[in-house]
mmCIF file of C-alpha atoms and ligand atoms in Angstrom:
data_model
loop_
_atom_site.group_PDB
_atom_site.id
_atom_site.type_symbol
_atom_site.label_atom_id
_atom_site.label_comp_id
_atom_site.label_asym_id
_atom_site.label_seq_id
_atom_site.Cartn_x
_atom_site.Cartn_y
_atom_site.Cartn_z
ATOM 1 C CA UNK H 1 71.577 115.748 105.713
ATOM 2 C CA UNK H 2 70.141 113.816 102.654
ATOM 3 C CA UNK H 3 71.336 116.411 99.889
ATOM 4 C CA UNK H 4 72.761 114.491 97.571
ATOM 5 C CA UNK H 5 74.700 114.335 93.880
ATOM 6 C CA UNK H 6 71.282 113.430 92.365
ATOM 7 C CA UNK H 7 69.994 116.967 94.048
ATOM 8 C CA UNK H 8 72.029 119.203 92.962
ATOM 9 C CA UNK H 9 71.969 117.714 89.019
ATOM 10 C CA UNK H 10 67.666 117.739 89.383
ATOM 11 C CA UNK H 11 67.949 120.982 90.900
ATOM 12 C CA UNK H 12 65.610 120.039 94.512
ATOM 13 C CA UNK H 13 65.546 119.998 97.751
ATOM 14 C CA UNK H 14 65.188 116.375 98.767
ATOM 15 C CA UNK H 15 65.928 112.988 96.902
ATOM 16 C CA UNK H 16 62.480 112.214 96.226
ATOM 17 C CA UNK H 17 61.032 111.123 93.489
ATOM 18 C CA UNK H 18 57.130 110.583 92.262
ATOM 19 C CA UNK H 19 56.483 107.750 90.537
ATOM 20 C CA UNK H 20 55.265 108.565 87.190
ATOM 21 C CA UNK H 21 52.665 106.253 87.406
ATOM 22 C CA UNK H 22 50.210 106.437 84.454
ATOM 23 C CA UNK H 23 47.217 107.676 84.762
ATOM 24 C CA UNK H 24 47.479 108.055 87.894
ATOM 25 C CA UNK H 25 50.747 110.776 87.719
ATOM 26 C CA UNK H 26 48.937 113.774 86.768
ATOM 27 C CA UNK H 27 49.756 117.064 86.721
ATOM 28 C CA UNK H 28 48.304 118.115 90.210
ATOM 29 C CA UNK H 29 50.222 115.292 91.487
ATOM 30 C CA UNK H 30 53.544 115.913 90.341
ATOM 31 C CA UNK H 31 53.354 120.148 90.672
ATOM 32 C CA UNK H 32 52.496 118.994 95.118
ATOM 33 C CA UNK H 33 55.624 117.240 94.992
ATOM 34 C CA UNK H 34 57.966 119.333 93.081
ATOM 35 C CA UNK H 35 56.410 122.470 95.176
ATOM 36 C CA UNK H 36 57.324 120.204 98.200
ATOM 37 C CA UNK H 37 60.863 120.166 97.440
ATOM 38 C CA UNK H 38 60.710 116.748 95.511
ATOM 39 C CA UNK H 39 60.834 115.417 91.953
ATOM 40 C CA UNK H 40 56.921 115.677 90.539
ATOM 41 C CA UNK H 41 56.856 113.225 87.266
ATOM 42 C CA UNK H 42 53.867 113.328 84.800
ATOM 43 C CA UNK H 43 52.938 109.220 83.878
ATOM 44 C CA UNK H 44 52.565 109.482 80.576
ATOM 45 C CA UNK H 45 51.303 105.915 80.062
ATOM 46 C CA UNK H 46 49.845 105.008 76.872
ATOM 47 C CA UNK H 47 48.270 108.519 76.517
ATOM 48 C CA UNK H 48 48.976 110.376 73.279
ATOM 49 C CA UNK H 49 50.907 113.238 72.658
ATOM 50 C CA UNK H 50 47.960 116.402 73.107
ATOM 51 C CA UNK H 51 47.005 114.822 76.515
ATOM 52 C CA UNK H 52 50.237 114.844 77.851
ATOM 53 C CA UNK H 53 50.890 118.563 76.635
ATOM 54 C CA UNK H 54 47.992 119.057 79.196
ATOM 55 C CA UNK H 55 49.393 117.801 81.908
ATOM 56 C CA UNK H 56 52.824 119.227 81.351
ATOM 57 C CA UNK H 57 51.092 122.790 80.642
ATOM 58 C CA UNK H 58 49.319 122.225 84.062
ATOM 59 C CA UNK H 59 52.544 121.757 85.853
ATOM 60 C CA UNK H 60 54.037 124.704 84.215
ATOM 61 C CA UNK H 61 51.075 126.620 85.663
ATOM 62 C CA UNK H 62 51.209 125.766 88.834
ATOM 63 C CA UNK H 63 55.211 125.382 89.778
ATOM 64 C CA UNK H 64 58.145 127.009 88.827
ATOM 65 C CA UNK H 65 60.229 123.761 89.727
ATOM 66 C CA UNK H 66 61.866 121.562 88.078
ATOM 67 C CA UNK H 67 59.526 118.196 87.168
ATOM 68 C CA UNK H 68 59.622 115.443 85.003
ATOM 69 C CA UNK H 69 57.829 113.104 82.417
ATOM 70 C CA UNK H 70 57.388 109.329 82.622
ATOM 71 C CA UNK H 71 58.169 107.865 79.410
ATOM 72 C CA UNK H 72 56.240 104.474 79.285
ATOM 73 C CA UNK H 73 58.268 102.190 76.177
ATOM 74 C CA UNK H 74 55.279 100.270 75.533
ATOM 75 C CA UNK H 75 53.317 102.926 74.419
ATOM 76 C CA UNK H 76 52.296 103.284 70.942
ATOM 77 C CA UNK H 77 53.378 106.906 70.918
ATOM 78 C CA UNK H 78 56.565 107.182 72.426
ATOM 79 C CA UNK H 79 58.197 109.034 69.633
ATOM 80 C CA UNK H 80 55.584 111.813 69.570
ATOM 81 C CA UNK H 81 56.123 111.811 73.520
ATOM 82 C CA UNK H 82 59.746 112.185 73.160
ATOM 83 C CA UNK H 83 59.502 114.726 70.355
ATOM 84 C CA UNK H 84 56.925 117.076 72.915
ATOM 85 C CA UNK H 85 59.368 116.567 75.625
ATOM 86 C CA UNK H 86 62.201 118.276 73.683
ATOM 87 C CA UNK H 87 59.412 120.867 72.227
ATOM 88 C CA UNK H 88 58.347 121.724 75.824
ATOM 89 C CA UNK H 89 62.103 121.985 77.213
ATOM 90 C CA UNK H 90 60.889 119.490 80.044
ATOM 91 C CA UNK H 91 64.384 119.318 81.932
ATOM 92 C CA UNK H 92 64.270 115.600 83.189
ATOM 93 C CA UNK H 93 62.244 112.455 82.171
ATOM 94 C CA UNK H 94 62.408 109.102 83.473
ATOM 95 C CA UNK H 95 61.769 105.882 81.388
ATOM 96 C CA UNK H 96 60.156 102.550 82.152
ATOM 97 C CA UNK H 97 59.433 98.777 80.465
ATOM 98 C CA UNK H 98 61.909 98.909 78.115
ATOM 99 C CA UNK H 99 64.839 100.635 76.887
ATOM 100 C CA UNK H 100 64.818 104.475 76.256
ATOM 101 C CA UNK H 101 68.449 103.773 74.495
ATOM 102 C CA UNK H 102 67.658 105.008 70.380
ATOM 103 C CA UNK H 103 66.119 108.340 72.342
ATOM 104 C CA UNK H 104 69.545 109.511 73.922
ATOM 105 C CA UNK H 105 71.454 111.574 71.843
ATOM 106 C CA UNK H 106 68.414 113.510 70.781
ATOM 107 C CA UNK H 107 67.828 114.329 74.217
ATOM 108 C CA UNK H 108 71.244 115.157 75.283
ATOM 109 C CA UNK H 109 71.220 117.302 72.978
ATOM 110 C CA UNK H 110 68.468 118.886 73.849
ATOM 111 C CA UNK H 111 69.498 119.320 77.417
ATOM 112 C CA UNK H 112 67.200 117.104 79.337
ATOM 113 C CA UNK H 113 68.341 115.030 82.197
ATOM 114 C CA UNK H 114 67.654 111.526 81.128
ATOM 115 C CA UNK H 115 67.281 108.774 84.527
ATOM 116 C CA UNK H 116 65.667 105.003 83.016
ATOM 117 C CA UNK H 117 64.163 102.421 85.144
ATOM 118 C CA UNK H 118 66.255 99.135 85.299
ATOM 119 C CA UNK H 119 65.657 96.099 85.642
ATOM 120 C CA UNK H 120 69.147 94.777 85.607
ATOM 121 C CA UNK H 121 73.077 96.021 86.720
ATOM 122 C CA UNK H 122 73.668 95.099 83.163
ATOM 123 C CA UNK H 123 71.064 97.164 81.645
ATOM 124 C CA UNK H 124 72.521 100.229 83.891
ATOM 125 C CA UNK H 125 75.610 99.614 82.372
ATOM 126 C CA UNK H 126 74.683 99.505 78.992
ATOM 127 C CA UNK H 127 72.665 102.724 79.694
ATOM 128 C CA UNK H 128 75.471 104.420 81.611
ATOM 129 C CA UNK H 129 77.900 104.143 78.707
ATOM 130 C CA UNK H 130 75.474 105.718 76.498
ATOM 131 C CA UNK H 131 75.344 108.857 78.686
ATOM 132 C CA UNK H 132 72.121 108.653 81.176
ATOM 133 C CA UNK H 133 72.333 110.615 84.252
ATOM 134 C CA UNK H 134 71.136 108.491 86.610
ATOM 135 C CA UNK H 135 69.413 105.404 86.986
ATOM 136 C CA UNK H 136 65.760 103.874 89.196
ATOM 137 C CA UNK H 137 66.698 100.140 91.149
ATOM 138 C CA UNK H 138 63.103 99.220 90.778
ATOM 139 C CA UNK H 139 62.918 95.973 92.994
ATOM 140 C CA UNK H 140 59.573 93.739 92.397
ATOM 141 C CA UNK H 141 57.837 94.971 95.790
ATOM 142 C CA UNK H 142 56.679 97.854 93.948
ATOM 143 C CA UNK H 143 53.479 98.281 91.695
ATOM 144 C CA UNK H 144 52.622 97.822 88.512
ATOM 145 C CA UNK H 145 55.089 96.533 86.068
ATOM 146 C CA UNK H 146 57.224 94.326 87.815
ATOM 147 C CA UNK H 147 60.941 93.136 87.021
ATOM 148 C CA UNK H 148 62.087 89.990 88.671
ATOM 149 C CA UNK H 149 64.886 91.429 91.561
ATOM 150 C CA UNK H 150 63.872 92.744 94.901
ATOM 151 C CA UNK H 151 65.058 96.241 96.192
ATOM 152 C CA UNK H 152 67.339 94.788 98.614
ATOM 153 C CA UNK H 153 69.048 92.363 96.237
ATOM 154 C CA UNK H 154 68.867 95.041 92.933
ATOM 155 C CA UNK H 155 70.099 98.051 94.196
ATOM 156 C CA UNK H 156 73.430 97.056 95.498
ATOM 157 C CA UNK H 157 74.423 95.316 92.512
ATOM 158 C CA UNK H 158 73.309 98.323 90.449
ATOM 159 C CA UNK H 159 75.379 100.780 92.724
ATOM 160 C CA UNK H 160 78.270 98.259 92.515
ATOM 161 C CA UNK H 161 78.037 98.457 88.281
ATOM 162 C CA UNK H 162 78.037 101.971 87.757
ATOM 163 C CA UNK H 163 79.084 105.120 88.580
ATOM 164 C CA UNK H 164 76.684 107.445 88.276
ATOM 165 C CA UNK H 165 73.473 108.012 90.803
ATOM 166 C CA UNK H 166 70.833 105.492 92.017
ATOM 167 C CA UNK H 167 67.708 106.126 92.955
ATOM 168 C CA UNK H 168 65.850 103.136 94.676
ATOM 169 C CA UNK H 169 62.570 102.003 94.237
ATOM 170 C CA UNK H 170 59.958 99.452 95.015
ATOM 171 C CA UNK H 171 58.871 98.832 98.648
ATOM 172 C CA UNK H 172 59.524 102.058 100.399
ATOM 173 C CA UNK H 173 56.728 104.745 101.797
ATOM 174 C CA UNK H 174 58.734 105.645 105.336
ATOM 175 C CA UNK H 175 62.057 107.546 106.539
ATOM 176 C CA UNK H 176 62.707 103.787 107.743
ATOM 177 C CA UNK H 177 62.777 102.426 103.944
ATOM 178 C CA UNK H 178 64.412 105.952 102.516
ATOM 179 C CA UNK H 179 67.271 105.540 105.313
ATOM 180 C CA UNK H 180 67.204 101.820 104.283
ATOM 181 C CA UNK H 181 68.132 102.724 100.381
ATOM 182 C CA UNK H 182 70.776 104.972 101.552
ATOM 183 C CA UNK H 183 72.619 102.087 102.841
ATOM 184 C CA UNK H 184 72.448 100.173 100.034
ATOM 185 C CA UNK H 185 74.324 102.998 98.267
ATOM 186 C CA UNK H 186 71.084 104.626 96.583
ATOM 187 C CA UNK H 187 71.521 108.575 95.944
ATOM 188 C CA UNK H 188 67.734 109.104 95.908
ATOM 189 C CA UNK H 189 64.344 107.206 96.500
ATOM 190 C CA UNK H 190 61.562 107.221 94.215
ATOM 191 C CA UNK H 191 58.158 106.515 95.641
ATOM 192 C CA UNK H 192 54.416 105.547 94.009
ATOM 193 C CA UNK H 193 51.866 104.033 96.408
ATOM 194 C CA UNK H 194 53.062 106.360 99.134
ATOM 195 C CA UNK H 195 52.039 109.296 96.479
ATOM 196 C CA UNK H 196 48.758 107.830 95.212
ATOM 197 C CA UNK H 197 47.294 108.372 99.377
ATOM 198 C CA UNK H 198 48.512 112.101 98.927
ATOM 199 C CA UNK H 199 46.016 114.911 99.347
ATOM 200 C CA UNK H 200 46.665 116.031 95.394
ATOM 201 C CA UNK H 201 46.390 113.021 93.900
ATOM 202 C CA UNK H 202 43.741 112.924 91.718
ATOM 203 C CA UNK H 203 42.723 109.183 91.740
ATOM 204 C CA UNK H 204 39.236 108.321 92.439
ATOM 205 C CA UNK H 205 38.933 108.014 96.663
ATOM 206 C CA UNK H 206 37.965 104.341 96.207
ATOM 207 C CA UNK H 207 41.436 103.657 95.070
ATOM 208 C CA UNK H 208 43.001 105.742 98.156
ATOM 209 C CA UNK H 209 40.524 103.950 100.412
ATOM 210 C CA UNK H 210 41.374 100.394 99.064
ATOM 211 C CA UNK H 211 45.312 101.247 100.111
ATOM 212 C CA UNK H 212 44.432 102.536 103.564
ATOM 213 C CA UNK H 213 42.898 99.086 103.912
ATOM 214 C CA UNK H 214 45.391 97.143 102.452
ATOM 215 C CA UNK H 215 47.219 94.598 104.848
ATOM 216 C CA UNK H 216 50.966 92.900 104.307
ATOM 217 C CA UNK H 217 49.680 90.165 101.530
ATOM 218 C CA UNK H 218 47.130 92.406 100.596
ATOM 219 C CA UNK H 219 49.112 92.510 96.688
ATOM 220 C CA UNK H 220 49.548 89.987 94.174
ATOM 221 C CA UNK H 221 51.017 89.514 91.132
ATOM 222 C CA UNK H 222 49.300 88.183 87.459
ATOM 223 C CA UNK H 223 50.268 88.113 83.877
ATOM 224 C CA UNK H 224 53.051 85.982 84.633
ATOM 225 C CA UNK H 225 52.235 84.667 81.226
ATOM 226 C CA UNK H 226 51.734 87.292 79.271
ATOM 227 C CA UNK H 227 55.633 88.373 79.703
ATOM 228 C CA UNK H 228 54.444 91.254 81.054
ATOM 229 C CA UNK H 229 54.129 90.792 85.497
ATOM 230 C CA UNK H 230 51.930 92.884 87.296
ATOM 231 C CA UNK H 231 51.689 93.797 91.026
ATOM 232 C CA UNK H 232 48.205 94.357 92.059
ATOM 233 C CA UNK H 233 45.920 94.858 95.358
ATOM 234 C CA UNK H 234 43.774 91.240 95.349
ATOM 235 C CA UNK H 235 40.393 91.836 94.146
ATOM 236 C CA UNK H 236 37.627 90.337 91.827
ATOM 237 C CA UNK H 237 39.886 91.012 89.058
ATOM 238 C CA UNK H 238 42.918 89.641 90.304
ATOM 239 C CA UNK H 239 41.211 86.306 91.107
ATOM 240 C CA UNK H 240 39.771 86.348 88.116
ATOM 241 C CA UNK H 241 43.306 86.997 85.873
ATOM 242 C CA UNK H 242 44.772 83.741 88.601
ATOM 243 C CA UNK H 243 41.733 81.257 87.216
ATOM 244 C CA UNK H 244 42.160 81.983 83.659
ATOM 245 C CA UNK H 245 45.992 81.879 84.146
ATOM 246 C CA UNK H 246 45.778 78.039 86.293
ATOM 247 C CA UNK H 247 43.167 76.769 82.915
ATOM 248 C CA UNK H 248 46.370 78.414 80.791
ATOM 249 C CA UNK H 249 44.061 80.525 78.239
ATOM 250 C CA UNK H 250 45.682 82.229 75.297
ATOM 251 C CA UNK H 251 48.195 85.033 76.368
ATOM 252 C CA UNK H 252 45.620 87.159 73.881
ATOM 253 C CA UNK H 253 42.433 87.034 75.984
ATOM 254 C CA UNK H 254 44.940 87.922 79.178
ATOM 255 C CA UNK H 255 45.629 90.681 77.610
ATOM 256 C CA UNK H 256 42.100 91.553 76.526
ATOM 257 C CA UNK H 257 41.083 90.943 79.976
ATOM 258 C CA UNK H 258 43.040 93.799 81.091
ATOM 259 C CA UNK H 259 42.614 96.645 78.816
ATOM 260 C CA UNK H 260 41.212 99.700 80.258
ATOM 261 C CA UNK H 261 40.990 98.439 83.382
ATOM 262 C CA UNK H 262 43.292 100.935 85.080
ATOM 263 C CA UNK H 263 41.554 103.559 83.822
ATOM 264 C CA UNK H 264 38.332 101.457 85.378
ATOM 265 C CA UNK H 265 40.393 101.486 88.983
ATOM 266 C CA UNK H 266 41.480 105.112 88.826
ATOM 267 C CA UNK H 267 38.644 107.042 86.605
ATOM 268 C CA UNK H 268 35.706 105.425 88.167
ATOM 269 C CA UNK H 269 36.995 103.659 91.579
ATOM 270 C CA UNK H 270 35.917 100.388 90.293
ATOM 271 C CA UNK H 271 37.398 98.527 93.122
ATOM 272 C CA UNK H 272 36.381 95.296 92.130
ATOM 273 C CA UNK H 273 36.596 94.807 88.062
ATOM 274 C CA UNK H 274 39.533 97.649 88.024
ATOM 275 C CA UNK H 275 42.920 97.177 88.364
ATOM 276 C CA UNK H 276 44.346 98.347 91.416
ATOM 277 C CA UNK H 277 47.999 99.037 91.049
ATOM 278 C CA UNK H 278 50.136 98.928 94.462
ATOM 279 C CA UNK H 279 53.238 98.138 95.956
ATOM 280 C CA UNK H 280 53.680 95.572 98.971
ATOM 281 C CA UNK H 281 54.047 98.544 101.152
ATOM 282 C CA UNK H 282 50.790 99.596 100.686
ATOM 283 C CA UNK H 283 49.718 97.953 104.299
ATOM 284 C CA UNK H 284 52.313 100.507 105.847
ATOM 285 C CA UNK H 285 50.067 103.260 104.456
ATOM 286 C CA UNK H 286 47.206 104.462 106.740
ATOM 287 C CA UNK H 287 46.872 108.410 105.839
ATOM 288 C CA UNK H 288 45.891 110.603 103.550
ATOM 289 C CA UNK H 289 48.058 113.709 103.222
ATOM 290 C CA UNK H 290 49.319 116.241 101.353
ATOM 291 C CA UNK H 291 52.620 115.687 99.471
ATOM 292 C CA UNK H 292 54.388 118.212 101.553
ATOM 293 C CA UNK H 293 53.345 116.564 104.554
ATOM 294 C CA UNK H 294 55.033 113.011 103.298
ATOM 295 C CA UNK H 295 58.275 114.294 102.325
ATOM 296 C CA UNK H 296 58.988 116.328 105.505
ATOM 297 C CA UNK H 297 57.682 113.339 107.522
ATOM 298 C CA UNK H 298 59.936 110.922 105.557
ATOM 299 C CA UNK H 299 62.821 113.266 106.235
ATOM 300 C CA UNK H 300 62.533 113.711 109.533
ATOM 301 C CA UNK H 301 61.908 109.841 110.090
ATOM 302 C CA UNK H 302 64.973 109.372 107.897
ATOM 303 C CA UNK H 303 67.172 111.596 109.903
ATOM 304 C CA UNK H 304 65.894 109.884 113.181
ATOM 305 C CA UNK H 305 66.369 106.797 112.040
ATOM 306 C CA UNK H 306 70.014 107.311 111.165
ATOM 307 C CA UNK H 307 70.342 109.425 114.295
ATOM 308 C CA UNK H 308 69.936 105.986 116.417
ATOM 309 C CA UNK H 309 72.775 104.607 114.544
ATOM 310 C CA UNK H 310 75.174 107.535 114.869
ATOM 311 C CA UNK H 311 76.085 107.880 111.633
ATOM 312 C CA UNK H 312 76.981 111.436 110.874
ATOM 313 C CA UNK H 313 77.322 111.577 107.297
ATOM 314 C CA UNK H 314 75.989 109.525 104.398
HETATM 315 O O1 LIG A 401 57.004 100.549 83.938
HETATM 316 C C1 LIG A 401 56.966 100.430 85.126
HETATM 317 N N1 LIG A 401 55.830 100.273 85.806
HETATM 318 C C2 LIG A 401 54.576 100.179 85.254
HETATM 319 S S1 LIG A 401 54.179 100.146 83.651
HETATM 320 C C3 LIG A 401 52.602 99.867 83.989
HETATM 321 S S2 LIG A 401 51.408 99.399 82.861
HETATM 322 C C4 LIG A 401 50.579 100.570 82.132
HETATM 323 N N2 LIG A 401 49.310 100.306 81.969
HETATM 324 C C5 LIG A 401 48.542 101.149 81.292
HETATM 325 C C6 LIG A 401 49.085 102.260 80.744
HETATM 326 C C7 LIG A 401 50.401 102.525 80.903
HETATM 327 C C8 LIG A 401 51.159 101.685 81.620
HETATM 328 C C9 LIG A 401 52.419 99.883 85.305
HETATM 329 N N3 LIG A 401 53.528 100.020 85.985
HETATM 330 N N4 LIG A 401 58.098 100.430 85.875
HETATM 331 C C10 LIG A 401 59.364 100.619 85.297
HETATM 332 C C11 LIG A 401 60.034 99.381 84.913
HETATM 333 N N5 LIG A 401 60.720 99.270 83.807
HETATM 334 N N6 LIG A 401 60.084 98.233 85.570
HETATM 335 C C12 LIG A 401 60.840 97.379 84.825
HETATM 336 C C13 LIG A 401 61.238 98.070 83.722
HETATM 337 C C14 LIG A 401 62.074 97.665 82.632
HETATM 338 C C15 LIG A 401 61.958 96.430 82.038
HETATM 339 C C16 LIG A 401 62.774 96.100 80.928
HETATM 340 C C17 LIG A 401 62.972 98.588 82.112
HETATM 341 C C18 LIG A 401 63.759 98.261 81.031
HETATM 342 C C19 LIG A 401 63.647 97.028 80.460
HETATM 343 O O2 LIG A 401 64.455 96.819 79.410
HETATM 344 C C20 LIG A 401 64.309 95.692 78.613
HETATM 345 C C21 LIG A 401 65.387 95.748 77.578
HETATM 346 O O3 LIG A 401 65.079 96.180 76.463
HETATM 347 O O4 LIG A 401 66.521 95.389 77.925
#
């Protein structure tokens, strides 16, 4: 029912997508849920080059499906990431926080599926004309980096500027919130908190544990300042970015404030001082399962779900 444009060019079974969140994207991670029959993205975050060989090699050991790389914009070594991409004839990667647009033509040319994060219809345009193949509606429910557009209000207006596929993101974990995107026009869904509770997921169990907890307001957003928003489950941290942000400190010891402190959250389940990157739907979460499990439950729950409406094709 759900096999779509966006599955036959990624070559897999479902339109699923992994979040390539970093650090918490590994290889395990994305192998489960390209084995599964979705897209399994390596995050590579800030990491440099060597360590994201690793994970790719891991991936390559482990499934003979297609995956993908997560190329982070802020990251000092984007060039070297792009340049291992092409070297390890990875045949998709997906972009995020900023804009992937100088990288293009070199990997065109080198075959390799290129699908950005927007922000913006008129950043999918701009991208579009310069030859992406498809393009993530992240709305501002999700984790992490945040843009300022919701899913519901993004993705339409990102379907209506373009022509080639979207995949939505940002506030969906059920077949509820996948049928939801297909009505907005989405091709595809991509999906991180959902994927940080799976079984292969490599995060430290305190993280897992703090998003089976986590209620409806359980998230919150900080750096507002800094230019650079992120969504976050509330802790000792969070509370602590909100004080220094009310007394308006420099943007500098913000920033200072939160270095390493994902790695803090997802190395050493520092639940308090780490930063705890979720989406809003992490309160709809309440299992732990393996990432086969999620994307045939999310399927079948889609298919119900349209099933009540009677609406035969999509
Ligand atoms: O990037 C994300 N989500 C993230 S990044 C992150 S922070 C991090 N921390 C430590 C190590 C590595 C990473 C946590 N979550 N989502 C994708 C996303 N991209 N959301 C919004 C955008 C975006 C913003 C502006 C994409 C393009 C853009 O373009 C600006 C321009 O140049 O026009």
């Amino acid at each position: 029912m759900f096999y779509t444009d966006l599955c036959k060019m990624l070559n897999i079974k479902y339109p699923i997508l992994q979040g390539g969140m970093a650090w918490v994207a590994t290889g395990e991670l994305a192998a489960a849920v390209s084995n599964a029959g979705g897209l399994g993205i390596i995050g590579a975050g800030n990491a440099p080059a060597d360590v994201v060989e690793n994970e790719i090699k891991k991936v390559k050991s482990l499934t003979e499906k297609p995956f993908a790389v997560n190329v982070y914009y802020m990251s000092p070594f984007v060039d070297d990431i792009i340049d291992l991409v092409i070297k390890e004839e990875v045949p998709v990667i997906t972009t995020g926080a900023g804009n992937p647009g100088k990288h293009i033509d070199k990997l065109k040319e080198a075959n390799i599926k290129v699908i950005p994060v927007v922000a913006s219809a008129s950043l999918a345009k701009r991208l579009e004309r310069l030859g992406v193949d498809a393009v993530i509606a992240e709305g501002m429910e999700c984790g992490g980096h945040i843009g300022e557009l919701t899913t519901m209000s993004i993705v339409p207006q990102v379907v209506d500027a373009i022509d080639i596929p979207v995949i939505a993101a940002g506030g969906i974990a059920d077949g509820r919130g996948f049928a939801a995107a297909f009505m907005l026009g989405a091709k595809g869904v991509q999906m991180g908190t959902r994927f940080v509770c799976a079984e292969e997921c490599t995060v430290h169990k305190n993280y897992k544990e703090a998003i089976l907890k986590a209620k409806d307001r359980s998230t919150v957003v900080t750096g507002m300042p800094t230019g650079h928003p992120v969504r976050v489950l509330k802790n000792r941290l969070s509370r602590q970015f909100q004080l220094l942000e009310k007394q308006g400190v420099d943007i500098k010891e913000l920033e200072e404030l939160g270095m390493g402190k994902l790695r803090a959250a997802v190395v050493d389940g520092d639940i308090d001082n780490g930063s705890l990157m979720a989406g809003q739907i992490a309160g709809l979460i309440d299992d732990i399962l393996p990432a086969k499990v999620i994307i045939e439950r999310i399927i079948r729950e889609a298919e119900e779900t349209i099933k009540k409406f009677n609406i035969r094709n999509i």
